[in-house]
XYZ file of C-alpha atoms in Angstrom:
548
model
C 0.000 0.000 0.000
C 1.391 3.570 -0.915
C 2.912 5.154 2.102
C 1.263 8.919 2.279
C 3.329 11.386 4.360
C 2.294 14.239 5.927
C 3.164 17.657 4.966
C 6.283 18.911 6.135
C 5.275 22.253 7.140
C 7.264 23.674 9.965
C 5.633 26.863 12.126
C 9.170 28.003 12.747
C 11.565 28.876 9.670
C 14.831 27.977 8.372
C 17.102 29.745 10.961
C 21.079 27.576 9.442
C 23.328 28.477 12.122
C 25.906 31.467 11.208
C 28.361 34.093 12.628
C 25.126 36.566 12.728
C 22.861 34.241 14.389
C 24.668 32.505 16.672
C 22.935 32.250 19.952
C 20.596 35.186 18.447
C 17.683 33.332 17.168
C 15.659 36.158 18.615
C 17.307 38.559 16.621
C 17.838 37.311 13.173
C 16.883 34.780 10.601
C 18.684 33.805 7.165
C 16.760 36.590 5.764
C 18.188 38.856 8.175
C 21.462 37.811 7.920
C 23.477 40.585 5.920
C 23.742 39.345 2.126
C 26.519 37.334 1.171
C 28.813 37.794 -2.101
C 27.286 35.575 -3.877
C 23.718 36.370 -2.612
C 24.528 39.908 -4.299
C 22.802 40.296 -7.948
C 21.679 44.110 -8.150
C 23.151 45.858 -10.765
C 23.017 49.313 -11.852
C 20.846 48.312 -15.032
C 18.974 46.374 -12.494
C 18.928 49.426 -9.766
C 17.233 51.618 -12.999
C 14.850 49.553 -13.723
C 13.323 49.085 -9.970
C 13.025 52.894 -10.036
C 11.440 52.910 -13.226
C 9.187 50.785 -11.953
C 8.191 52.170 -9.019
C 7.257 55.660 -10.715
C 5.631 54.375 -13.656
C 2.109 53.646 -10.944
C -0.922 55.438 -10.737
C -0.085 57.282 -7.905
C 2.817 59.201 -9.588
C -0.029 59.680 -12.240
C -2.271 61.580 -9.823
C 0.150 63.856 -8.196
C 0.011 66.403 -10.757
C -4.156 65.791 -11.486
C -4.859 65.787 -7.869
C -3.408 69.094 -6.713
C -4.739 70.542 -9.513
C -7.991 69.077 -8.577
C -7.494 71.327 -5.152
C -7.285 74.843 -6.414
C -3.411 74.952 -8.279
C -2.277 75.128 -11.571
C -0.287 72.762 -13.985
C 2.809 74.325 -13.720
C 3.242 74.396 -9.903
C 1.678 71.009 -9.571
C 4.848 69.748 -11.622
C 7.065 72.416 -9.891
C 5.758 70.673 -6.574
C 6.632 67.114 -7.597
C 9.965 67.999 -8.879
C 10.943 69.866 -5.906
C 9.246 66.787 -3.550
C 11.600 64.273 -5.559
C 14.528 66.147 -5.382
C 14.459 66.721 -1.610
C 13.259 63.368 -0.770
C 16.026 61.310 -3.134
C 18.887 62.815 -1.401
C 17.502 60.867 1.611
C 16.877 57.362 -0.996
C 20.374 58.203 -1.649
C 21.968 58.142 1.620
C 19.967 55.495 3.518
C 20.224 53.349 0.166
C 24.095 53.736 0.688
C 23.871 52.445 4.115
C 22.271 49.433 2.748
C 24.813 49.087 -0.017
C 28.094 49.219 2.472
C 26.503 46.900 4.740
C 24.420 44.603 3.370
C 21.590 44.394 5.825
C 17.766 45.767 5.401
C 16.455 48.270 7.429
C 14.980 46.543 10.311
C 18.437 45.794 11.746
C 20.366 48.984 10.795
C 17.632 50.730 12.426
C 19.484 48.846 15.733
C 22.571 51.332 15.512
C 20.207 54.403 16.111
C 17.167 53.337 18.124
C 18.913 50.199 20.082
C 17.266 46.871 19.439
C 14.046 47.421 21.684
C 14.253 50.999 20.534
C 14.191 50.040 16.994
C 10.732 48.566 17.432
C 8.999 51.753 17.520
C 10.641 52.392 14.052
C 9.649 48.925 12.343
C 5.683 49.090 13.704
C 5.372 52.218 12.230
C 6.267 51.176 9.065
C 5.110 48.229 8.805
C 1.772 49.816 9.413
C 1.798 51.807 6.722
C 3.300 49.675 4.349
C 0.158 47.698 5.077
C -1.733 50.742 4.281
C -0.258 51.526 1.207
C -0.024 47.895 0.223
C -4.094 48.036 0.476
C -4.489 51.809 -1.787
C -2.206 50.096 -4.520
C -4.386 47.006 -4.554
C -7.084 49.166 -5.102
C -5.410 50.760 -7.737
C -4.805 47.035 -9.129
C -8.433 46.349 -8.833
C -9.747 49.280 -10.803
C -7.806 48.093 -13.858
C -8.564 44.299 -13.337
C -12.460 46.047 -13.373
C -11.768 48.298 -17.024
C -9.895 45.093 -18.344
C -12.909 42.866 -17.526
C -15.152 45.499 -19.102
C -13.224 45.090 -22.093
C -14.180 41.771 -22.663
C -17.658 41.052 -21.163
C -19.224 44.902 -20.819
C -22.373 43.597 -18.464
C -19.598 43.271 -16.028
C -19.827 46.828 -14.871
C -23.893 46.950 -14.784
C -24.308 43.657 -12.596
C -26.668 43.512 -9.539
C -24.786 45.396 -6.997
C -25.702 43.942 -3.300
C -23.367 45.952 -1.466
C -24.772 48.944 0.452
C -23.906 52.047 -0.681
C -22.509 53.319 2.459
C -19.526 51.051 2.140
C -18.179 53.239 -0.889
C -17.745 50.004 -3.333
C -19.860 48.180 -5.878
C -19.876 44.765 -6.463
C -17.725 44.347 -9.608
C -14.709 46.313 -7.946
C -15.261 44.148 -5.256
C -14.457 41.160 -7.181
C -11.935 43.050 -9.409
C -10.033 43.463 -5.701
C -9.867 40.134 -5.244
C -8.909 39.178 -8.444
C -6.126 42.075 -8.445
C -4.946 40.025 -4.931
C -4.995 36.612 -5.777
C -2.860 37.534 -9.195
C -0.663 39.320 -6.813
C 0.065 36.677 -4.453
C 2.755 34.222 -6.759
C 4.625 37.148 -6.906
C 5.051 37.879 -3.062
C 6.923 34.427 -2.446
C 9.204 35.456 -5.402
C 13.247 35.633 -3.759
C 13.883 39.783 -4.246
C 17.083 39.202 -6.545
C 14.876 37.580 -8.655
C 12.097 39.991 -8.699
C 14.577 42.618 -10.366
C 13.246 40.499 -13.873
C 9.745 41.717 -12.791
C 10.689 45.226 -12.308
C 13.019 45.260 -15.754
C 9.619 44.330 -17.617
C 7.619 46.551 -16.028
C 9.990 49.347 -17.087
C 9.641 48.242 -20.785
C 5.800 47.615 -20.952
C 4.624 50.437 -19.021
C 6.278 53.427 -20.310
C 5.637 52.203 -24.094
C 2.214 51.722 -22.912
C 2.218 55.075 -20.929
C 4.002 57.698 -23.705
C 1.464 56.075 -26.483
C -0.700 57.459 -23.629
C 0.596 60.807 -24.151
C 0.758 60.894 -27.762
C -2.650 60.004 -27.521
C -3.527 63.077 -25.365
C -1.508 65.886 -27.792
C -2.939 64.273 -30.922
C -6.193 63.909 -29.769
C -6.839 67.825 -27.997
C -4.407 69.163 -30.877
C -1.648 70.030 -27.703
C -3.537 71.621 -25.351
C -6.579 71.825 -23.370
C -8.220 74.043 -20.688
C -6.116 72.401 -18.067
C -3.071 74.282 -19.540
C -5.051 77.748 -19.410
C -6.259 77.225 -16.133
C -4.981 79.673 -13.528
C -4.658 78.808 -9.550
C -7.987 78.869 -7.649
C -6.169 79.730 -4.253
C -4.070 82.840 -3.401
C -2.495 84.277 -0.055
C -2.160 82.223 2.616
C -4.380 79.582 1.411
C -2.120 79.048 -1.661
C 0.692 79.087 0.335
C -0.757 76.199 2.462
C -1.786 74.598 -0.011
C 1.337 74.351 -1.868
C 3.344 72.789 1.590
C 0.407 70.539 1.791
C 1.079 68.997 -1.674
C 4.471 68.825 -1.132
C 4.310 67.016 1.749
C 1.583 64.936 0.585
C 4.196 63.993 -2.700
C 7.271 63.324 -0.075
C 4.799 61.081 1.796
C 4.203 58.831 -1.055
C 7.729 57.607 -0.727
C 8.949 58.092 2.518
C 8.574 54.548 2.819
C 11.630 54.346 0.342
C 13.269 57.036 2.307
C 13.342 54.585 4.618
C 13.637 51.026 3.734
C 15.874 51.474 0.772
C 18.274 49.152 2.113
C 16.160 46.387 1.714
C 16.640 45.976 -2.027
C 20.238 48.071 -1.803
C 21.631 45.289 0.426
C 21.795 43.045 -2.759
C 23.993 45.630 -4.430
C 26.894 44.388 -6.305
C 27.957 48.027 -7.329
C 30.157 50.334 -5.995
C 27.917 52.899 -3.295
C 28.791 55.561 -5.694
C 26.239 54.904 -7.913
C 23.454 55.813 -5.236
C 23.677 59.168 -5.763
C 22.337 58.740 -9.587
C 18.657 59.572 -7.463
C 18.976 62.857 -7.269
C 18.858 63.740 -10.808
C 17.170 60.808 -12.036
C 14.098 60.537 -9.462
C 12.607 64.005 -10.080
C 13.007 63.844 -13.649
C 11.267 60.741 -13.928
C 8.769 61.295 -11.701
C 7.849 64.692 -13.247
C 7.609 63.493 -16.581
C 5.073 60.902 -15.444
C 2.981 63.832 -13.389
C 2.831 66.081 -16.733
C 1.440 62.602 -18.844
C -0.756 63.143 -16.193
C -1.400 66.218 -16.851
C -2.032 65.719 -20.159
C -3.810 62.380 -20.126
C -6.647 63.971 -18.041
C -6.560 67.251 -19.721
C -7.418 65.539 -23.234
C -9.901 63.376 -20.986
C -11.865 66.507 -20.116
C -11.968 68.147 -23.626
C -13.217 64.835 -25.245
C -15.702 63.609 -23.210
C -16.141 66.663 -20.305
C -14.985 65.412 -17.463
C -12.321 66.615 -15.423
C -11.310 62.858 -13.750
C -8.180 62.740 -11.848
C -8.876 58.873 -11.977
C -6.656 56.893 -15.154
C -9.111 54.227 -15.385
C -12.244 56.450 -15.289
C -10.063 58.033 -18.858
C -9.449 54.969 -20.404
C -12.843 53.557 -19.887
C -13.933 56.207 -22.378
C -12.197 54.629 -24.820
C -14.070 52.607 -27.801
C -11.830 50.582 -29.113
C -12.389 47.295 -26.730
C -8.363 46.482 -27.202
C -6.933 49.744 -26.322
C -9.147 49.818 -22.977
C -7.685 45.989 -22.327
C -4.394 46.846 -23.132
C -4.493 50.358 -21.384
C -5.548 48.886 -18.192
C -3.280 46.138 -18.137
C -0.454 48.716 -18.179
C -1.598 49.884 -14.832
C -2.537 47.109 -13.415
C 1.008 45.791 -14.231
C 2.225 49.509 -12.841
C 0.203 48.579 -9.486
C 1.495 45.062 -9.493
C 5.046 45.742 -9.645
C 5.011 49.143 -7.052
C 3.260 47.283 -4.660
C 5.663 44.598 -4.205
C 8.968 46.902 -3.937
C 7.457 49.531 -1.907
C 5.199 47.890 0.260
C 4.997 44.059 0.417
C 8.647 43.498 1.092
C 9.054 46.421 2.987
C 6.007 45.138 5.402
C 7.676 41.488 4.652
C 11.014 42.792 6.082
C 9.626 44.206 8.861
C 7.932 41.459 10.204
C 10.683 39.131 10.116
C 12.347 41.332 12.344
C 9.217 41.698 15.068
C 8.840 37.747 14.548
C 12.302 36.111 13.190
C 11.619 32.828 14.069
C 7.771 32.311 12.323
C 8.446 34.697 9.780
C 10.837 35.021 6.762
C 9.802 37.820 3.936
C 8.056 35.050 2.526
C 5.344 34.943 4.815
C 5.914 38.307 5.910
C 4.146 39.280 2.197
C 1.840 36.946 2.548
C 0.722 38.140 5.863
C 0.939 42.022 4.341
C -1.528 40.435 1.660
C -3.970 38.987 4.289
C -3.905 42.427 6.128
C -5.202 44.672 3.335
C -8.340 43.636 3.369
C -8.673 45.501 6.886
C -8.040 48.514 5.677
C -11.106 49.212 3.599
C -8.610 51.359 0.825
C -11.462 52.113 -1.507
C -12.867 54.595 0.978
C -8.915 56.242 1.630
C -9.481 57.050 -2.453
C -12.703 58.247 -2.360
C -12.012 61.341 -3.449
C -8.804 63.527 -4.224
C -8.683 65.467 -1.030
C -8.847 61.805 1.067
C -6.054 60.793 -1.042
C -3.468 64.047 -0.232
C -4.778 63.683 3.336
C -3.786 59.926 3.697
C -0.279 60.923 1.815
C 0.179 63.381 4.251
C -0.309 61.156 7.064
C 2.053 58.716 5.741
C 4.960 60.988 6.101
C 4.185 62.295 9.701
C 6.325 59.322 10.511
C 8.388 58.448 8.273
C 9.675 61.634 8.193
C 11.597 61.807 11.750
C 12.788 57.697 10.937
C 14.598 58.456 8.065
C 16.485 61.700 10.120
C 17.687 59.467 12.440
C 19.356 56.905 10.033
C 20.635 59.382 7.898
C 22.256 61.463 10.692
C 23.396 58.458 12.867
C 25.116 57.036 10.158
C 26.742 60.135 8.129
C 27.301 62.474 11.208
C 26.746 60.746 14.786
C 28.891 57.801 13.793
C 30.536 59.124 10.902
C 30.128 56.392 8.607
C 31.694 53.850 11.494
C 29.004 51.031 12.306
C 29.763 47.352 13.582
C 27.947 45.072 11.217
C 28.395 42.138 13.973
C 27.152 44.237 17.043
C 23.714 44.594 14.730
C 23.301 41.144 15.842
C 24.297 41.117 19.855
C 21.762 42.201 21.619
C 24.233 42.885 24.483
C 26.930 44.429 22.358
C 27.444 47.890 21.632
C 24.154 48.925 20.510
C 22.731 48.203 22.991
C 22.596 51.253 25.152
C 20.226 51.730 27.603
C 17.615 48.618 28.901
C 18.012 47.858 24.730
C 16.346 51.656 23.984
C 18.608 54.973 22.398
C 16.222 57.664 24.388
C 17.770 60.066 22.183
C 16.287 58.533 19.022
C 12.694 58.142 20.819
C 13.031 62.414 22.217
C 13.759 63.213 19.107
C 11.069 61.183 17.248
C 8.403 62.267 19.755
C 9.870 66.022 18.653
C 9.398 65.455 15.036
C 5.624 64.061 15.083
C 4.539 65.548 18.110
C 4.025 69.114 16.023
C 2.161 67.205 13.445
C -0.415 65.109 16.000
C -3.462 68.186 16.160
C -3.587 68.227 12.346
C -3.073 64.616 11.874
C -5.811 63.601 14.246
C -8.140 66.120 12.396
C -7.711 64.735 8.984
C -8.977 61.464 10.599
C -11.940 62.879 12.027
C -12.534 66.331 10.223
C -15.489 67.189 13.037
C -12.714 67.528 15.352
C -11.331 71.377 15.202
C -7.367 71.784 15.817
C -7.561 75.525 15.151
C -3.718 76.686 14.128
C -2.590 73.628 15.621
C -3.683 71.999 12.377
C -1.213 73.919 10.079
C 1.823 72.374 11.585
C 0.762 69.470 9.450
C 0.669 70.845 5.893
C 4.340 70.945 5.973
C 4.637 67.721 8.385
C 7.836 65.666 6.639
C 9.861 68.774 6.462
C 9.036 69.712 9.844
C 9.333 66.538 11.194
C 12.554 65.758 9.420
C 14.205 68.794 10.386
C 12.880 68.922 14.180
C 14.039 65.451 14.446
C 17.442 65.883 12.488
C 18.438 68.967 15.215
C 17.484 67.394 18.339
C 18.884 63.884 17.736
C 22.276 65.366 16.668
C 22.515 67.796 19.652
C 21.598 65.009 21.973
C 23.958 62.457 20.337
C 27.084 64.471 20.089
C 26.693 67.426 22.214
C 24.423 66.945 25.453
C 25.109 62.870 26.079
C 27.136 61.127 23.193
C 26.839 57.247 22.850
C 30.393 56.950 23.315
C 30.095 53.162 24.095
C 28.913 52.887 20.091
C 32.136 54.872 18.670
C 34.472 52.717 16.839
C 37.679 53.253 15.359
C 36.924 51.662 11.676
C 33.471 50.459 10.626
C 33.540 46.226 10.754
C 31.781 45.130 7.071
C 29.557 41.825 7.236
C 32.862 40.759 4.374
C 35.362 41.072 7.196
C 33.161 38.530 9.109
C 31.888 35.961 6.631
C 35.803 35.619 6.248
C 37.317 35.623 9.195
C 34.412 33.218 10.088
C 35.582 30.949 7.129
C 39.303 31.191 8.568
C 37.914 30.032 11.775
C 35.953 26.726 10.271
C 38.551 26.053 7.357
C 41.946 26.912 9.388
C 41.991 26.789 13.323
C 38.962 24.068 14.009
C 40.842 21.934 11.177
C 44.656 22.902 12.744
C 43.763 23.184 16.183
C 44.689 26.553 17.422
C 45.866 27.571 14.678
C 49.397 28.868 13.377
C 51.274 31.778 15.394
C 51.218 33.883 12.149
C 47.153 33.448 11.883
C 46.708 34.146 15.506
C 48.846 37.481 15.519
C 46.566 38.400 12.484
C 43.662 37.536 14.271
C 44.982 39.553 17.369
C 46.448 42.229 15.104
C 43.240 43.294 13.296
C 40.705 42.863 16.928
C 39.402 39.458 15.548
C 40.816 37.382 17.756
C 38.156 38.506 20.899
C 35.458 38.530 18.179
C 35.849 35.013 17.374
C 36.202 33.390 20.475
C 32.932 35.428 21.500
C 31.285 33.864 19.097
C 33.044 29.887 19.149
């Protein structure tokens, strides 16, 4: 009779033993462990297209469209997204070095500044909001799985609808949602130096798809529109508010990356240098996407007369049945690919660290995926002032987080961190009861400001007065609050001198001293005099029996 085993599902992952994670199961899995050589497959080519990728979403789309929508004009809607982009990649640029010169993702180099308890408060917050954003690009998703469907069988949009009204979603987005999910999920238990294939196709589909978009739009309204002639709504002090308000909203849409850019920069085979190709390239890119935009919905409102900030409400005009398909499919793609890079993983990797033994990015995504439905996102996009309000939120704290990192790292501890101490939670880093309380004043500095306006957007029938305009400007504040205090506090008032090193230790020095250890002195004993003065000679020697 055949012999029918069971399945070998284990609750606890694959934790191999290593120099990182011995005796630290707590602390780290093999996804958590910095990236090896040969684990390292990100090349520049591959670096371009990610970024690519993540612009070319409908978000980016909207910027532009959806300030406009509140009262600005065309002009200083792009003006606004290129200056957003080219503040917020200098900060890509540095934490993404951090990532590149050590190896490790965010949730453990955010250990250096906060302290390993400390760097808890960091990961929650943004793992919530990677959860959040993982649930408004799903959305997106959804809305293009619904025009695609059209395409093909048009009774799909007029079927019986049994979901109240109140809930702000009909019955065929509904399943279009689901659909958009279920497609997603393969991808999420993809390895992330393999997903740089999805992100390279992406960036060839989506912008062919997206400037026949464009041509479209000129040929179509003969190069203009009213958009173009339109002149602000706003002026004074309300324009003025308005225009830090979009801003902020535009930095909030990737402050995640701000943040977590390690976690795909750790696979870097490239020389650091190249990180600081961001600051040109991000705000041309994503400015260029905000005017197709532009011009997309401009051409949308002459042809048919409606001014729709919405992609998919444009290209479901459309009567050829092929072009709507097609058109669709380039943002559903868009939202397929952005949500894994900038949300899934970054959820993913932040999980693994709250959880390292039951949780691997693997299941981390997975578990990101199960959480969206929570988050009812169609009612965050109901309408275009909803969606700058829940950007805004988004960056209240992300803002302070990435000050810290960057400042730790490039000024506090002047590019000096101990790769191995990342993993000891009784090693340098450790500082007080496990918690930097510089990092957490400073944080509580940075949002604090932000908290009257942020609560109101929540709950608009509660009245924050001037407290409220804090907010409108709340990255920028909260970056900059945070970025003083934390550096007065860390070098001035009460410096972690117990954290200041005389050379930074790479995760390379390790893995090969570690291989010295295992291939030389457990194979010859002791080992010879000439390796043990090396060993002693270059601070090893302590390191290593520490760890044997």
């Amino acid at each position: 009779m055949p012999v029918f085993k069971k399945p070998n599902f284990a609750l606890k992952v694959e934790q191999p033993k290593s120099t990182f994670a011995e005796g630290n199961a707590r602390w780290t899995n093999k996804d958590l462990d910095p990236v090896p050589r040969h684990g390292r497959k990100w090349g520049v080519s591959s670096f371009l297209a990610y970024w690519i990728s993540d612009a070319f979403n409908a978000a980016t789309w909207q910027f532009a469209s959806s300030i406009i929508a509140i009262g600005l004009t065309w002009r200083e809607s792009l003006g606004i997204v290129a200056l957003s982009f080219f503040i917020i990649s200098f900060v890509i640029a540095l934490n993404g070095a951090i990532g590149v010169i050590h190896h490790v993702p965010f949730p453990v180099l955010a250990r250096a500044s906060w302290g390993f308890w400390g760097s808890y408060i960091a990961i929650i917050s943004r793992a919530i909001l990677a959860v959040f954003w993982f649930a408004i690009q799903n959305m997106n998703g959804a809305n293009s799985i619904r025009v695609m469907i059209a395409a093909i069988w048009p009774s799909f949009l007029t079927m019986h609808n049994g979901i109240p009204e109140s809930q702000g979603i009909e019955t065929n987005t509904l399943i279009s949602f689901f659909i958009f999910w279920v497609i997603s999920l393969p991808f999420l238990c993809i390895h992330p130096n393999n997903l740089r294939w999805l992100f390279m196709a992406k960036s060839i589909i989506v912008p062919i798809a997206w400037i026949a978009i464009l041509i479209w739009a000129f040929r179509s309204t003969g190069g203009g529109g009213e958009m173009f002639n339109q002149k602000a709504t706003l002026s004074g002090s309300a324009y003025s508010w308005a225009f830090l308000s979009s801003m902020t909203s535009v930095i909030g849409n990737y402050a995640t990356l701000s943040v977590n850019q390690a976690d795909f920069s750790r696979y870097s085979r490239v020389s650091v240098k190249w990180q600081i190709i961001y600051v040109p390239f991000l705000p041309l890119v994503f400015t260029f996407i905000a005017f197709i935009g532009i011009a997309a919905t401009s051409a949308g409102q002459i042809k048919y007369g409606e001014l729709d900030w919405d992609p998919m409400a444009l290209i479901a005009h459309w009567d050829n049945r092929a072009c709507r398909f097609f058109g669709a499919f380039s943002f559903a793609l868009a939202a397929l690919g952005v949500n894994i890079s900038a949300n899934s993983l970054s959820a993913a990797n932040d999980l693994t660290a709250l959880f390292p033994q039951y949780v691997n990015i693997r299941r981390g995504q997975l578990l990101c995926a199960i959480l969206a439905w929570a988050l009812v996102p169609w009612k965050i996009l109901k309408s275009a002032g909803n969606f700058l309000n829940f950007m805004a939120a988004y960056a209240v704290f992300l803002g302070p987080i990435a000050a810290i990192m960057v400042f730790d790292f490039w000024l506090v501890h002047k590019r000096k961190y101990d790769t191995l101490a990342l993993y000891q939670p009784h090693g340098i880093y450790r500082y007080t009861y496990g918690m930097n309380w510089r990092a957490v004043v400073a944080f509580v500095v940075g949002v604090a400001p932000n908290m009257p306006g942020f609560i109101q957007s929540i709950n608009p029938k509660i009245d924050a007065g001037v407290g409220a305009l804090p907010y409108h400007f709340g990255w920028l504040l909260g970056f900059t609050a945070t970025s003083l205090v934390y550096v007065v506090l860390s070098m001035l008032v009460a410096p972690p001198r117990e954290t200041f090193i005389d050379r930074a230790v790479l995760p390379d020095e390790v893995y090969d001293e570690q291989s010295i250890v295992h291939e030389g002195l457990s194979v010859h004993g002791s080992g010879s005099g000439d390796e043990e003065g090396r060993l002693e000679k270059t601070g090893w020697k302590a390191k290593m029996n520490r760890i044997l």
